[in-house]
Short mmCIF file of N, CA and C in Angstrom, two decimals:
data_model
loop_
_atom_site.label_atom_id
_atom_site.label_comp_id
_atom_site.label_asym_id
_atom_site.label_seq_id
_atom_site.Cartn_x
_atom_site.Cartn_y
_atom_site.Cartn_z
N UNK A 10 0.86 -1.06 -0.04
CA UNK A 10 0.18 0.09 0.03
C UNK A 10 0.92 1.29 0.03
N UNK A 11 1.87 1.42 0.94
CA UNK A 11 2.74 2.53 0.97
C UNK A 11 3.67 2.61 -0.25
N UNK A 12 3.95 1.62 -0.98
CA UNK A 12 4.78 1.77 -2.26
C UNK A 12 3.75 2.17 -3.26
N UNK A 13 2.74 1.65 -3.22
CA UNK A 13 1.62 2.00 -4.22
C UNK A 13 1.33 3.63 -4.02
N UNK A 14 1.36 4.03 -2.95
CA UNK A 14 1.10 5.58 -2.80
C UNK A 14 2.17 6.30 -3.26
N UNK A 15 3.49 6.01 -2.83
CA UNK A 15 4.66 6.66 -3.26
C UNK A 15 4.77 6.65 -4.82
N UNK A 16 4.45 5.46 -5.38
CA UNK A 16 4.47 5.30 -6.83
C UNK A 16 3.55 6.40 -7.38
N UNK A 17 2.25 6.16 -7.02
CA UNK A 17 1.37 7.38 -7.71
C UNK A 17 1.73 8.87 -7.33
N UNK A 18 2.35 9.07 -6.25
CA UNK A 18 2.90 10.46 -5.92
C UNK A 18 3.96 10.76 -6.87
N UNK A 19 4.92 9.92 -7.05
CA UNK A 19 5.98 10.18 -8.00
C UNK A 19 5.55 10.46 -9.46
N UNK A 20 4.70 9.54 -9.96
CA UNK A 20 4.12 9.46 -11.30
C UNK A 20 3.34 10.73 -11.42
N UNK A 21 2.49 11.10 -10.52
CA UNK A 21 1.63 12.41 -10.70
C UNK A 21 2.53 13.58 -10.96
N UNK A 22 3.62 13.54 -10.15
CA UNK A 22 4.43 14.72 -10.14
C UNK A 22 5.18 14.81 -11.48
N UNK A 23 5.72 13.62 -12.08
CA UNK A 23 6.33 13.56 -13.32
C UNK A 23 5.34 13.86 -14.46
N UNK A 24 4.26 13.30 -14.29
CA UNK A 24 3.28 13.25 -15.54
C UNK A 24 2.76 14.73 -15.81
N UNK A 25 2.17 15.33 -14.69
CA UNK A 25 1.43 16.42 -14.89
C UNK A 25 1.65 17.67 -13.96
N UNK A 26 1.99 17.17 -12.86
CA UNK A 26 1.90 18.16 -11.67
C UNK A 26 2.94 19.37 -11.84
N UNK A 27 4.04 19.26 -12.49
CA UNK A 27 5.17 20.16 -12.71
C UNK A 27 4.65 21.18 -13.63
N UNK A 28 3.90 20.64 -14.68
CA UNK A 28 3.28 21.59 -15.68
C UNK A 28 2.20 22.46 -14.86
N UNK A 29 1.25 22.07 -14.20
CA UNK A 29 0.24 22.56 -13.60
C UNK A 29 0.94 23.62 -12.34
N UNK A 30 1.96 23.13 -11.96
CA UNK A 30 2.42 24.03 -10.76
C UNK A 30 3.10 25.30 -11.49
N UNK A 31 3.54 25.07 -12.67
CA UNK A 31 4.16 26.17 -13.50
C UNK A 31 3.03 27.18 -13.95
N UNK A 32 1.83 26.47 -14.40
CA UNK A 32 0.78 27.35 -14.64
C UNK A 32 0.23 28.16 -13.48
N UNK A 33 0.27 27.31 -12.30
CA UNK A 33 -0.20 28.00 -10.99
C UNK A 33 0.56 29.23 -10.59
N UNK A 34 1.94 28.88 -10.78
CA UNK A 34 2.73 30.10 -10.34
C UNK A 34 2.57 31.36 -11.35
N UNK A 35 2.38 31.09 -12.56
CA UNK A 35 2.11 32.21 -13.48
C UNK A 35 0.86 32.91 -13.16
N UNK A 36 -0.23 32.01 -12.77
CA UNK A 36 -1.39 32.55 -12.29
C UNK A 36 -1.28 33.43 -11.00
N UNK A 37 -0.54 33.04 -10.31
CA UNK A 37 -0.39 33.61 -8.98
C UNK A 37 0.35 34.95 -9.16
N UNK A 38 1.30 34.91 -9.91
CA UNK A 38 2.05 36.26 -10.18
C UNK A 38 1.12 37.07 -10.86
N UNK A 39 0.38 36.74 -11.89
CA UNK A 39 -0.61 37.54 -12.56
C UNK A 39 -1.60 38.25 -11.75
N UNK A 40 -2.10 37.33 -10.80
CA UNK A 40 -3.15 37.81 -9.76
C UNK A 40 -2.41 39.11 -8.93
N UNK A 41 -1.33 38.70 -8.42
CA UNK A 41 -0.52 39.84 -7.76
C UNK A 41 -0.30 40.94 -8.38
N UNK A 42 0.05 40.80 -9.77
CA UNK A 42 0.26 42.03 -10.54
C UNK A 42 -0.97 42.80 -10.61
N UNK A 43 -2.16 42.14 -10.86
CA UNK A 43 -3.39 42.93 -11.13
C UNK A 43 -3.68 43.25 -9.77
N UNK A 44 -3.39 42.82 -8.61
CA UNK A 44 -3.78 43.32 -7.30
C UNK A 44 -3.17 44.60 -7.04
N UNK A 45 -1.75 44.62 -7.50
CA UNK A 45 -1.03 45.73 -7.05
C UNK A 45 -1.28 47.04 -7.96
N UNK A 46 -1.94 46.79 -9.10
CA UNK A 46 -2.38 47.90 -9.97
C UNK A 46 -3.74 48.49 -9.52
N UNK A 47 -4.53 47.65 -8.83
CA UNK A 47 -5.77 48.12 -8.27
C UNK A 47 -5.71 48.41 -6.68
N UNK A 48 -5.89 49.86 -6.46
CA UNK A 48 -5.76 50.05 -5.01
C UNK A 48 -6.93 49.55 -4.25
N UNK A 49 -6.84 49.15 -2.91
CA UNK A 49 -7.71 48.48 -2.10
C UNK A 49 -8.87 49.71 -1.71
N UNK A 50 -10.01 49.45 -1.44
CA UNK A 50 -11.04 50.46 -1.12
C UNK A 50 -10.52 51.29 0.00
N UNK A 51 -10.92 52.37 0.10
CA UNK A 51 -10.24 53.28 1.21
C UNK A 51 -10.58 52.74 2.61
N UNK A 52 -11.75 52.20 2.95
CA UNK A 52 -11.88 51.76 4.17
C UNK A 52 -11.06 50.59 4.47
N UNK A 53 -10.77 49.68 3.61
CA UNK A 53 -10.09 48.38 3.67
C UNK A 53 -8.50 48.92 3.78
N UNK A 54 -8.23 49.93 3.07
CA UNK A 54 -6.68 50.32 3.09
C UNK A 54 -6.52 50.75 4.48
N UNK A 55 -7.40 51.55 5.01
CA UNK A 55 -7.32 52.23 6.60
C UNK A 55 -7.09 50.80 7.45
N UNK A 56 -7.81 49.79 7.28
CA UNK A 56 -7.81 48.69 8.10
C UNK A 56 -6.25 47.92 7.95
N UNK A 57 -5.99 48.01 6.53
CA UNK A 57 -4.63 47.21 6.29
C UNK A 57 -3.55 48.15 6.87
N UNK A 58 -3.58 49.47 6.68
CA UNK A 58 -2.52 50.12 7.28
C UNK A 58 -2.49 50.04 8.78
N UNK A 59 -3.44 49.97 9.64
CA UNK A 59 -3.31 49.51 10.91
C UNK A 59 -2.73 48.26 11.02
N UNK A 60 -3.12 47.40 10.42
CA UNK A 60 -2.40 45.94 10.67
C UNK A 60 -0.89 46.18 10.34
N UNK A 61 -0.51 46.81 9.22
CA UNK A 61 0.81 46.95 8.59
C UNK A 61 1.55 47.69 9.80
N UNK A 62 1.05 48.65 10.34
CA UNK A 62 1.83 49.51 11.45
C UNK A 62 2.15 48.44 12.62
N UNK A 63 1.21 47.65 12.96
CA UNK A 63 1.26 46.90 14.14
C UNK A 63 2.48 45.83 13.74
N UNK A 64 2.25 45.14 12.42
CA UNK A 64 3.12 44.20 12.00
C UNK A 64 4.68 44.77 11.99
N UNK A 65 4.82 45.98 11.49
CA UNK A 65 6.06 46.59 11.48
C UNK A 65 6.75 46.66 12.93
N UNK A 66 5.85 47.23 13.69
CA UNK A 66 6.48 47.31 15.17
C UNK A 66 6.81 45.98 15.70
N UNK A 67 6.08 44.94 15.50
CA UNK A 67 6.29 43.66 16.18
C UNK A 67 7.55 43.08 15.33
N UNK A 68 7.85 43.29 14.12
CA UNK A 68 9.05 42.65 13.63
C UNK A 68 10.14 43.05 14.21
N UNK A 69 10.33 44.16 14.74
CA UNK A 69 11.60 44.46 15.43
C UNK A 69 11.59 43.98 17.01
N UNK A 70 10.37 43.76 17.53
CA UNK A 70 10.53 43.70 18.96
C UNK A 70 10.40 42.22 19.36
N UNK A 71 10.14 41.44 18.28
CA UNK A 71 10.07 39.84 18.77
C UNK A 71 11.34 39.25 18.37
N UNK A 72 11.63 37.95 18.98
CA UNK A 72 12.77 37.31 18.55
C UNK A 72 12.64 36.56 17.22
N UNK A 73 13.78 36.45 16.47
CA UNK A 73 13.80 35.97 15.19
C UNK A 73 12.98 34.61 15.16
N UNK A 74 13.07 33.70 16.12
CA UNK A 74 12.40 32.44 16.03
C UNK A 74 10.80 32.62 16.06
N UNK A 75 10.47 33.50 16.95
CA UNK A 75 9.04 33.64 17.02
C UNK A 75 8.47 34.41 15.63
N UNK A 76 9.23 35.25 15.12
CA UNK A 76 8.94 35.89 13.70
C UNK A 76 8.86 34.61 12.61
N UNK A 77 9.54 33.81 12.67
CA UNK A 77 9.71 32.64 11.80
C UNK A 77 8.47 31.98 11.92
N UNK A 78 8.11 31.70 13.34
CA UNK A 78 6.85 30.92 13.44
C UNK A 78 5.63 31.59 12.99
N UNK A 79 5.50 32.81 13.33
CA UNK A 79 4.38 33.77 12.95
C UNK A 79 4.16 33.62 11.37
N UNK A 80 5.34 33.97 10.74
CA UNK A 80 5.19 33.81 9.31
C UNK A 80 4.90 32.47 8.82
N UNK A 81 5.50 31.60 9.23
CA UNK A 81 5.14 30.14 8.95
C UNK A 81 3.84 29.76 8.94
N UNK A 82 3.20 30.09 10.21
CA UNK A 82 1.84 29.68 10.47
C UNK A 82 0.72 30.47 9.66
N UNK A 83 1.14 31.73 9.23
CA UNK A 83 0.26 32.47 8.39
C UNK A 83 0.34 31.82 6.98
N UNK A 84 1.53 31.48 6.44
CA UNK A 84 1.73 30.87 5.20
C UNK A 84 1.07 29.52 5.26
N UNK A 85 1.14 28.83 6.31
CA UNK A 85 0.51 27.40 6.32
C UNK A 85 -1.00 27.63 6.21
N UNK A 86 -1.70 28.57 6.89
CA UNK A 86 -2.78 28.58 6.84
C UNK A 86 -3.39 29.13 5.43
N UNK A 87 -2.72 29.89 4.77
CA UNK A 87 -3.01 30.17 3.28
C UNK A 87 -2.84 28.94 2.59
N UNK A 88 -1.99 28.15 2.76
CA UNK A 88 -1.68 26.78 1.97
C UNK A 88 -2.94 25.86 2.04
N UNK A 89 -3.12 25.73 3.41
CA UNK A 89 -4.30 24.73 3.81
C UNK A 89 -5.77 25.25 3.10
N UNK A 90 -5.88 26.48 2.96
CA UNK A 90 -7.16 27.07 2.39
C UNK A 90 -6.91 26.82 0.79
N UNK A 91 -5.74 26.93 0.36
CA UNK A 91 -5.52 26.72 -1.05
C UNK A 91 -5.69 25.29 -1.36
N UNK A 92 -5.50 24.31 -0.40
CA UNK A 92 -5.53 22.91 -0.71
C UNK A 92 -6.95 22.21 -0.63
N UNK A 93 -7.94 22.91 -0.28
CA UNK A 93 -9.30 22.50 0.02
C UNK A 93 -9.92 22.26 -1.40
N UNK A 94 -10.15 20.93 -1.76
CA UNK A 94 -10.78 20.76 -3.07
C UNK A 94 -12.11 21.31 -3.13
N UNK A 95 -12.48 21.72 -4.46
CA UNK A 95 -13.74 22.26 -4.75
C UNK A 95 -14.02 23.70 -4.48
N UNK A 96 -13.36 24.23 -3.44
CA UNK A 96 -13.63 25.73 -3.01
C UNK A 96 -12.30 26.55 -3.24
N UNK A 97 -11.12 25.84 -3.43
CA UNK A 97 -9.88 26.53 -3.32
C UNK A 97 -9.78 27.62 -4.37
N UNK A 98 -10.37 27.39 -5.39
CA UNK A 98 -10.34 28.43 -6.64
C UNK A 98 -11.13 29.75 -6.17
N UNK A 99 -12.13 29.48 -5.56
CA UNK A 99 -13.13 30.65 -5.03
C UNK A 99 -12.34 31.45 -3.94
N UNK A 100 -11.49 30.62 -3.27
CA UNK A 100 -10.77 31.44 -2.21
C UNK A 100 -9.49 32.09 -2.73
N UNK A 101 -9.14 31.78 -3.95
CA UNK A 101 -7.74 32.06 -4.45
C UNK A 101 -7.64 33.63 -4.71
N UNK A 102 -8.50 34.15 -5.25
CA UNK A 102 -8.70 35.60 -5.74
C UNK A 102 -8.51 36.61 -4.33
N UNK A 103 -9.70 36.38 -3.38
CA UNK A 103 -9.45 37.19 -2.35
C UNK A 103 -8.38 37.00 -1.40
N UNK A 104 -7.74 35.62 -1.25
CA UNK A 104 -6.29 35.56 -0.61
C UNK A 104 -5.25 36.42 -1.33
N UNK A 105 -5.29 36.06 -2.57
CA UNK A 105 -4.10 36.92 -3.38
C UNK A 105 -4.21 38.32 -3.19
N UNK A 106 -5.58 38.87 -3.30
CA UNK A 106 -5.71 40.48 -3.33
C UNK A 106 -5.31 40.89 -1.81
N UNK A 107 -5.94 40.43 -0.91
CA UNK A 107 -5.53 40.80 0.48
C UNK A 107 -4.10 40.75 0.87
N UNK A 108 -3.43 39.51 0.47
CA UNK A 108 -2.09 39.48 0.72
C UNK A 108 -1.19 40.49 -0.16
N UNK A 109 -1.50 40.86 -1.39
CA UNK A 109 -0.80 41.72 -2.11
C UNK A 109 -1.19 43.23 -1.66
N UNK A 110 -2.33 43.35 -1.26
CA UNK A 110 -2.56 44.80 -0.75
C UNK A 110 -1.72 45.14 0.62
N UNK A 111 -1.76 43.98 1.62
CA UNK A 111 -0.94 44.07 2.71
C UNK A 111 0.44 44.41 2.39
N UNK A 112 0.95 43.57 1.47
CA UNK A 112 2.29 43.68 1.17
C UNK A 112 2.68 45.05 0.59
N UNK A 113 2.03 45.61 -0.33
CA UNK A 113 2.01 46.69 -0.87
C UNK A 113 2.00 47.83 0.16
N UNK A 114 1.13 48.00 1.22
CA UNK A 114 1.27 48.92 2.07
C UNK A 114 2.55 48.86 2.98
N UNK A 115 3.00 47.51 3.27
CA UNK A 115 4.21 47.39 4.07
C UNK A 115 5.34 47.82 3.23
N UNK A 116 5.36 47.60 2.00
CA UNK A 116 6.36 47.97 1.12
C UNK A 116 6.44 49.53 0.99
N UNK A 117 5.36 50.14 0.89
CA UNK A 117 5.22 51.63 0.81
C UNK A 117 5.91 52.27 2.29
N UNK A 118 5.51 51.46 3.24
CA UNK A 118 6.16 52.04 4.41
C UNK A 118 7.78 51.95 4.38
N UNK A 119 8.30 51.06 3.72
CA UNK A 119 9.68 50.73 3.53
C UNK A 119 10.33 51.59 2.48
N UNK A 120 9.76 51.48 1.38
CA UNK A 120 10.37 52.04 0.28
C UNK A 120 9.68 53.42 -0.28
N UNK A 121 8.77 53.87 0.32
CA UNK A 121 8.00 55.01 -0.20
C UNK A 121 7.06 54.75 -1.00
N UNK A 122 6.73 55.64 -2.13
CA UNK A 122 5.90 55.29 -3.11
C UNK A 122 6.50 54.91 -4.42
N UNK A 123 7.71 54.41 -4.43
CA UNK A 123 8.41 53.86 -5.63
C UNK A 123 7.99 52.61 -6.11
N UNK A 124 7.10 52.70 -7.25
CA UNK A 124 6.31 51.76 -7.86
C UNK A 124 7.34 50.53 -8.14
N UNK A 125 8.34 50.89 -8.71
CA UNK A 125 9.41 49.64 -9.04
C UNK A 125 9.81 49.02 -7.85
N UNK A 126 10.27 49.87 -6.96
CA UNK A 126 10.88 49.09 -5.63
C UNK A 126 9.75 48.19 -4.87
N UNK A 127 8.54 48.83 -4.94
CA UNK A 127 7.37 47.86 -4.27
C UNK A 127 7.27 46.62 -5.05
N UNK A 128 7.38 46.80 -6.37
CA UNK A 128 6.99 45.48 -7.19
C UNK A 128 8.36 44.40 -6.84
N UNK A 129 9.42 44.91 -7.05
CA UNK A 129 10.57 44.18 -6.68
C UNK A 129 10.58 43.76 -5.14
N UNK A 130 10.35 44.33 -4.35
CA UNK A 130 10.15 43.89 -2.93
C UNK A 130 9.15 42.76 -2.75
N UNK A 131 8.00 42.95 -3.48
CA UNK A 131 6.90 41.90 -3.40
C UNK A 131 6.97 40.67 -4.16
N UNK A 132 7.70 40.93 -5.35
CA UNK A 132 7.77 39.81 -6.33
C UNK A 132 8.97 39.15 -6.50
N UNK A 133 10.19 39.95 -6.51
CA UNK A 133 11.42 39.27 -6.67
C UNK A 133 12.25 38.92 -5.45
N UNK A 134 11.69 38.81 -4.22
CA UNK A 134 12.47 38.37 -3.19
C UNK A 134 12.48 37.00 -3.16
N UNK A 135 13.52 36.17 -2.63
CA UNK A 135 13.67 34.90 -2.65
C UNK A 135 12.28 34.04 -2.02
N UNK A 136 11.90 34.74 -0.82
CA UNK A 136 10.78 33.87 -0.11
C UNK A 136 9.61 34.03 -1.01
N UNK A 137 9.42 35.02 -1.72
CA UNK A 137 8.14 35.02 -2.67
C UNK A 137 8.00 33.91 -3.65
N UNK A 138 9.44 33.54 -4.21
CA UNK A 138 9.43 32.46 -5.04
C UNK A 138 8.85 31.16 -4.46
N UNK A 139 9.63 31.06 -3.13
CA UNK A 139 9.31 29.76 -2.43
C UNK A 139 7.88 29.75 -2.06
N UNK A 140 7.32 30.87 -1.63
CA UNK A 140 5.91 30.77 -1.25
C UNK A 140 5.09 30.50 -2.39
N UNK A 141 5.26 31.07 -3.45
CA UNK A 141 4.52 30.92 -4.74
C UNK A 141 4.47 29.49 -5.18
N UNK A 142 5.60 28.78 -5.23
CA UNK A 142 5.85 27.47 -5.45
C UNK A 142 5.04 26.54 -4.63
N UNK A 143 5.00 26.79 -3.26
CA UNK A 143 4.33 26.00 -2.17
C UNK A 143 2.93 26.18 -2.38
N UNK A 144 2.42 27.25 -2.58
CA UNK A 144 0.91 27.67 -2.88
C UNK A 144 0.56 26.98 -4.15
N UNK A 145 1.43 27.05 -5.11
CA UNK A 145 0.95 26.39 -6.50
C UNK A 145 0.82 24.92 -6.48
N UNK A 146 1.78 24.26 -5.56
CA UNK A 146 1.70 22.77 -5.24
C UNK A 146 0.37 22.67 -4.72
N UNK A 147 -0.13 23.02 -3.63
CA UNK A 147 -1.35 22.61 -2.90
C UNK A 147 -2.52 23.15 -3.76
N UNK A 148 -2.47 24.40 -4.40
CA UNK A 148 -3.47 24.64 -5.37
C UNK A 148 -3.85 23.69 -6.48
N UNK A 149 -2.84 23.32 -7.23
CA UNK A 149 -3.00 22.18 -8.24
C UNK A 149 -3.38 20.98 -7.59
N UNK A 150 -2.90 20.68 -6.67
CA UNK A 150 -3.21 19.19 -6.16
C UNK A 150 -4.78 19.44 -5.58
N UNK A 151 -5.22 20.53 -5.04
CA UNK A 151 -6.42 20.65 -4.54
C UNK A 151 -7.45 20.61 -5.72
N UNK A 152 -7.07 21.16 -6.94
CA UNK A 152 -7.98 21.17 -7.93
C UNK A 152 -8.15 19.81 -8.74
N UNK A 153 -6.86 19.24 -8.69
CA UNK A 153 -6.79 17.82 -9.24
C UNK A 153 -7.69 16.84 -8.38
N UNK A 154 -7.65 16.94 -7.04
CA UNK A 154 -8.25 16.03 -6.23
C UNK A 154 -9.87 16.54 -6.31
N UNK A 155 -10.30 17.78 -6.38
CA UNK A 155 -11.57 18.24 -6.60
C UNK A 155 -12.15 17.61 -7.78
N UNK A 156 -11.38 17.64 -8.80
CA UNK A 156 -11.79 17.13 -10.10
C UNK A 156 -12.18 15.60 -10.15
N UNK A 157 -11.08 14.89 -9.34
CA UNK A 157 -11.55 13.47 -9.29
C UNK A 157 -12.62 13.25 -8.20
N UNK A 158 -12.80 13.98 -7.38
CA UNK A 158 -14.16 13.94 -6.50
C UNK A 158 -15.32 14.10 -7.43
N UNK A 159 -15.43 15.09 -8.12
CA UNK A 159 -16.53 15.55 -9.07
C UNK A 159 -16.74 14.42 -10.07
N UNK A 160 -15.82 13.80 -10.58
CA UNK A 160 -15.81 12.46 -11.56
C UNK A 160 -16.21 11.22 -10.78
N UNK A 161 -16.08 11.30 -9.48
CA UNK A 161 -16.24 10.23 -8.74
C UNK A 161 -15.23 9.00 -8.88
N UNK A 162 -14.02 9.48 -9.03
CA UNK A 162 -12.81 8.58 -9.39
C UNK A 162 -11.86 8.70 -8.30
N UNK A 163 -12.24 9.46 -7.14
CA UNK A 163 -11.14 9.59 -5.96
C UNK A 163 -11.00 8.44 -5.39
N UNK A 164 -9.85 8.04 -4.99
CA UNK A 164 -9.39 6.88 -4.43
C UNK A 164 -8.81 7.19 -3.04
N UNK A 165 -8.68 6.19 -2.08
CA UNK A 165 -8.09 6.48 -0.80
C UNK A 165 -6.61 6.98 -1.02
N UNK A 166 -5.90 6.43 -1.94
CA UNK A 166 -4.64 6.75 -2.27
C UNK A 166 -4.46 8.18 -2.83
N UNK A 167 -5.36 8.87 -3.38
CA UNK A 167 -5.43 10.22 -3.72
C UNK A 167 -5.37 11.05 -2.65
N UNK A 168 -6.14 10.63 -1.46
CA UNK A 168 -6.01 11.49 -0.25
C UNK A 168 -4.53 11.50 0.34
N UNK A 169 -4.05 10.29 0.42
CA UNK A 169 -2.61 10.10 0.83
C UNK A 169 -1.69 10.85 0.17
N UNK A 170 -1.95 10.94 -1.28
CA UNK A 170 -0.95 11.81 -2.13
C UNK A 170 -1.31 13.27 -1.95
N UNK A 171 -2.37 13.69 -1.72
CA UNK A 171 -2.71 15.05 -1.36
C UNK A 171 -2.02 15.60 -0.06
N UNK A 172 -2.06 14.53 0.74
CA UNK A 172 -1.30 14.90 2.26
C UNK A 172 -0.03 14.95 1.92
N UNK A 173 0.64 14.22 0.96
CA UNK A 173 2.13 14.26 0.73
C UNK A 173 2.47 15.75 0.09
N UNK A 174 1.53 16.21 -0.75
CA UNK A 174 1.72 17.35 -1.31
C UNK A 174 1.69 18.52 -0.45
N UNK A 175 0.76 18.28 0.56
CA UNK A 175 0.42 19.42 1.51
C UNK A 175 1.80 19.32 2.32
N UNK A 176 2.35 18.28 2.83
CA UNK A 176 3.57 18.11 3.53
C UNK A 176 4.68 18.90 2.76
N UNK A 177 4.87 18.48 1.44
CA UNK A 177 5.92 19.14 0.74
C UNK A 177 5.76 20.63 0.74
N UNK A 178 4.63 21.22 0.55
CA UNK A 178 4.43 22.74 0.54
C UNK A 178 4.73 23.28 2.01
N UNK A 179 4.32 22.47 3.05
CA UNK A 179 4.82 22.97 4.37
C UNK A 179 6.26 22.92 4.60
N UNK A 180 7.06 22.21 4.11
CA UNK A 180 8.51 22.05 4.21
C UNK A 180 9.06 23.30 3.48
N UNK A 181 8.44 23.46 2.28
CA UNK A 181 8.96 24.79 1.44
C UNK A 181 8.62 26.02 2.15
N UNK A 182 7.41 26.09 2.86
CA UNK A 182 6.92 27.18 3.45
C UNK A 182 7.90 27.56 4.70
N UNK A 183 8.33 26.41 5.46
CA UNK A 183 9.19 26.58 6.60
C UNK A 183 10.51 27.45 6.19
N UNK A 184 11.02 26.80 5.05
CA UNK A 184 12.27 27.55 4.52
C UNK A 184 11.83 28.96 4.13
N UNK A 185 10.72 29.23 3.49
CA UNK A 185 10.34 30.62 3.01
C UNK A 185 10.34 31.51 4.27
N UNK A 186 9.76 31.14 5.40
CA UNK A 186 9.52 31.73 6.65
C UNK A 186 10.88 32.12 7.14
N UNK A 187 11.78 31.27 7.19
CA UNK A 187 13.16 31.60 7.61
C UNK A 187 13.75 32.75 6.76
N UNK A 188 13.85 32.43 5.48
CA UNK A 188 14.30 33.54 4.42
C UNK A 188 13.79 34.86 4.66
N UNK A 189 12.30 34.98 4.78
CA UNK A 189 11.68 36.22 4.97
C UNK A 189 11.80 36.75 6.34
N UNK A 190 11.88 35.99 7.37
CA UNK A 190 12.16 36.70 8.71
C UNK A 190 13.61 37.33 8.60
N UNK A 191 14.52 36.61 7.91
CA UNK A 191 16.08 37.03 7.87
C UNK A 191 15.97 38.58 7.04
N UNK A 192 15.15 38.44 6.00
CA UNK A 192 15.25 39.73 5.24
C UNK A 192 14.54 40.74 6.08
N UNK A 193 13.44 40.50 6.88
CA UNK A 193 12.75 41.53 7.60
C UNK A 193 13.64 42.02 8.60
N UNK A 194 14.69 41.42 8.90
CA UNK A 194 15.53 41.99 9.94
C UNK A 194 16.84 42.73 9.44
N UNK A 195 16.91 42.87 8.15
CA UNK A 195 17.79 43.70 7.46
C UNK A 195 17.65 45.11 8.00
N UNK A 196 18.72 45.83 8.46
CA UNK A 196 18.75 47.22 8.98
C UNK A 196 18.07 48.08 8.01
N UNK A 197 18.08 48.06 6.75
CA UNK A 197 17.48 49.05 5.71
C UNK A 197 15.95 48.78 5.94
N UNK A 198 15.36 47.61 6.28
CA UNK A 198 14.00 47.27 6.23
C UNK A 198 13.24 47.71 7.55
N UNK A 199 14.27 47.96 8.74
CA UNK A 199 13.49 48.03 9.92
C UNK A 199 13.69 49.51 10.43
N UNK A 200 14.11 50.32 9.59
CA UNK A 200 14.00 51.97 10.12
C UNK A 200 12.76 52.48 10.18
#
C-alpha cells in the first residue's frame, strides 16, 4: 500500500503536476500584478494600514524564532485554504488580493511610493518564489483532487498523495519563513 502511494505520488509529479504547478505560479504572479495595480477600497486600506503598522512594530520587537513561527503559521494557513478541493479556486482571488494589498502597504512604509521598488520587494524576493511554489503545489493538487471527486474517481490513495503534497508545501513554507524573517531583520527594512 505505501509503495503504491509513493509510486502514485512520483508518477503524478512527473506526468502533470510540474506543468500545472508552473501554470499556477504564473497565475499567482498575474493575480498579484493585478492586485498591485488596483488600489484597495479606502475603508479596507485604512484597516490594512493599521495591521501593517502593528506588524512593522512587532517585527523588530520579537525574537527571530517567533517571527519565523508567525510567518510560517500565516503561510501554512493560506496553503491549507488553497488545498481544499472544490472551493480553493473561489478562495484564491480574495487571498491573493488581501495579501498583495497588505504587502504593498508594508512595502510603501519601507520604500515610499516607488512603484518599481514595491514590485521588486513583493515579487522578486527569494521567499516570494518559495511561497508561490508552495501555494501552487497545494492549489494544483487541490484542483486535481476536486476534479477526481466530481468525476467520482477519487481513491483513498489520492487522499494520501494530497497529504504528501501538503507536507511538501509545508516544508517549502518553513524555508520561506526563515528567509523572509531574515530579510525582515535587515537594517534597511527596520528603520
